[in-house]
Short mmCIF file of C-alpha atoms in Angstrom, two decimals:
data_model
loop_
_atom_site.label_atom_id
_atom_site.label_comp_id
_atom_site.label_asym_id
_atom_site.label_seq_id
_atom_site.Cartn_x
_atom_site.Cartn_y
_atom_site.Cartn_z
CA UNK A 4 -28.84 127.71 34.58
CA UNK A 5 -26.04 129.60 33.87
CA UNK A 6 -22.52 128.28 34.95
CA UNK A 7 -21.47 128.33 38.93
CA UNK A 8 -17.77 129.55 38.45
CA UNK A 9 -14.80 127.97 37.19
CA UNK A 10 -13.50 126.75 39.94
CA UNK A 11 -13.93 123.40 40.88
CA UNK A 12 -12.47 121.33 42.80
CA UNK A 13 -13.03 118.57 45.34
CA UNK A 14 -13.54 119.80 48.89
CA UNK A 15 -13.83 118.53 52.22
CA UNK A 16 -13.06 121.64 54.58
CA UNK A 17 -12.08 119.17 57.61
CA UNK A 18 -11.94 122.18 59.83
CA UNK A 19 -16.00 122.95 59.18
CA UNK A 20 -17.18 119.83 59.57
CA UNK A 21 -15.30 119.15 62.82
CA UNK A 22 -17.00 121.67 63.87
CA UNK A 23 -20.37 120.39 62.58
CA UNK A 24 -20.89 122.44 59.69
CA UNK A 25 -20.16 120.14 56.74
CA UNK A 26 -21.77 116.70 57.05
CA UNK A 27 -19.93 114.23 55.25
CA UNK A 28 -21.41 113.67 51.72
CA UNK A 29 -20.84 110.79 49.44
CA UNK A 30 -17.65 111.40 46.89
CA UNK A 31 -19.17 113.76 44.32
CA UNK A 32 -19.45 117.09 42.12
CA UNK A 33 -18.01 119.82 44.58
CA UNK A 34 -18.13 123.39 43.99
CA UNK A 35 -16.50 125.90 46.03
CA UNK A 36 -18.36 129.27 45.48
CA UNK A 37 -17.12 132.56 46.97
CA UNK A 38 -18.67 135.52 46.73
CA UNK A 39 -15.81 137.76 46.78
CA UNK A 40 -16.58 141.60 47.96
CA UNK A 41 -15.64 144.53 50.65
CA UNK A 42 -18.21 143.10 53.58
CA UNK A 43 -20.15 145.83 55.21
CA UNK A 44 -19.51 147.62 52.75
CA UNK A 45 -23.11 146.91 50.44
CA UNK A 46 -24.04 148.57 46.68
CA UNK A 47 -20.45 148.93 46.10
CA UNK A 48 -19.10 147.05 43.23
CA UNK A 49 -16.60 145.25 45.20
CA UNK A 50 -19.01 144.01 46.63
CA UNK A 51 -21.16 142.53 43.71
CA UNK A 52 -19.53 138.95 44.54
CA UNK A 53 -20.92 138.95 47.63
CA UNK A 54 -24.15 139.93 46.41
CA UNK A 55 -24.40 137.35 44.57
CA UNK A 56 -23.88 134.92 46.42
CA UNK A 57 -26.34 135.92 48.28
CA UNK A 58 -29.32 135.71 45.88
CA UNK A 59 -27.45 132.56 45.04
CA UNK A 60 -27.62 130.86 48.99
CA UNK A 61 -31.68 132.40 48.61
CA UNK A 62 -32.26 130.45 45.46
CA UNK A 63 -30.96 127.16 47.28
CA UNK A 64 -32.61 127.68 50.18
CA UNK A 65 -29.48 127.71 52.48
CA UNK A 66 -29.73 131.40 53.33
CA UNK A 67 -30.40 131.68 57.17
CA UNK A 68 -27.67 128.44 56.52
CA UNK A 69 -24.34 130.64 57.43
CA UNK A 70 -21.90 129.82 59.96
CA UNK A 71 -19.63 130.89 60.71
CA UNK A 72 -15.76 129.23 60.38
CA UNK A 73 -12.80 131.27 62.29
CA UNK A 74 -9.89 129.45 60.48
CA UNK A 75 -10.55 130.68 57.28
CA UNK A 76 -12.17 134.01 58.27
CA UNK A 77 -15.32 133.74 56.22
CA UNK A 78 -18.99 132.18 56.53
CA UNK A 79 -19.95 128.71 54.95
CA UNK A 80 -23.15 127.75 53.48
CA UNK A 81 -23.60 124.13 52.37
CA UNK A 82 -25.98 123.51 49.68
CA UNK A 83 -27.55 120.59 47.19
CA UNK A 84 -27.42 121.34 42.93
CA UNK A 85 -28.92 117.74 41.45
CA UNK A 86 -25.72 115.58 42.08
CA UNK A 87 -23.58 118.52 43.07
CA UNK A 88 -22.87 119.44 46.15
CA UNK A 89 -22.02 123.55 46.93
CA UNK A 90 -20.22 125.19 49.21
CA UNK A 91 -20.59 128.58 49.11
CA UNK A 92 -17.46 131.20 51.24
CA UNK A 93 -18.65 134.48 52.09
CA UNK A 94 -14.84 135.64 53.01
CA UNK A 95 -14.78 137.96 56.25
CA UNK A 96 -12.18 140.05 54.81
CA UNK A 97 -11.78 142.92 52.38
CA UNK A 98 -11.71 142.35 48.86
CA UNK A 99 -7.20 142.56 48.36
CA UNK A 100 -7.44 140.16 50.77
CA UNK A 101 -10.27 137.85 50.11
CA UNK A 102 -7.75 135.14 47.84
CA UNK A 103 -7.28 134.20 51.78
CA UNK A 104 -9.66 133.47 52.59
CA UNK A 105 -10.28 131.18 49.67
CA UNK A 106 -6.76 129.14 49.68
CA UNK A 107 -7.76 128.53 53.69
CA UNK A 108 -10.78 127.06 52.55
CA UNK A 109 -8.58 123.25 51.85
CA UNK A 110 -8.35 123.22 48.72
#
């Protein structure tokens, strides 16, 4: 399986956990996988990241498990891959502002 991204971080996403979106998990590998793009504009070159993230969520069986996090203006889904925990982040901002959603995910 190809690498899922180069942004490796230890995530707690306190806000999402306090909302009951994510369940606590013992310490281990955690990866943030952010699908960058323009929401509402599928099929454009600027939304390829969102399309890839959607396919990944489908393959991991969490495509129906998205939960909105207003604090970081994104949808989140939690998945496991081997011994790693993946936090999938789908920003709700336009492409040029996706970095704000990623930064607010409290890495």
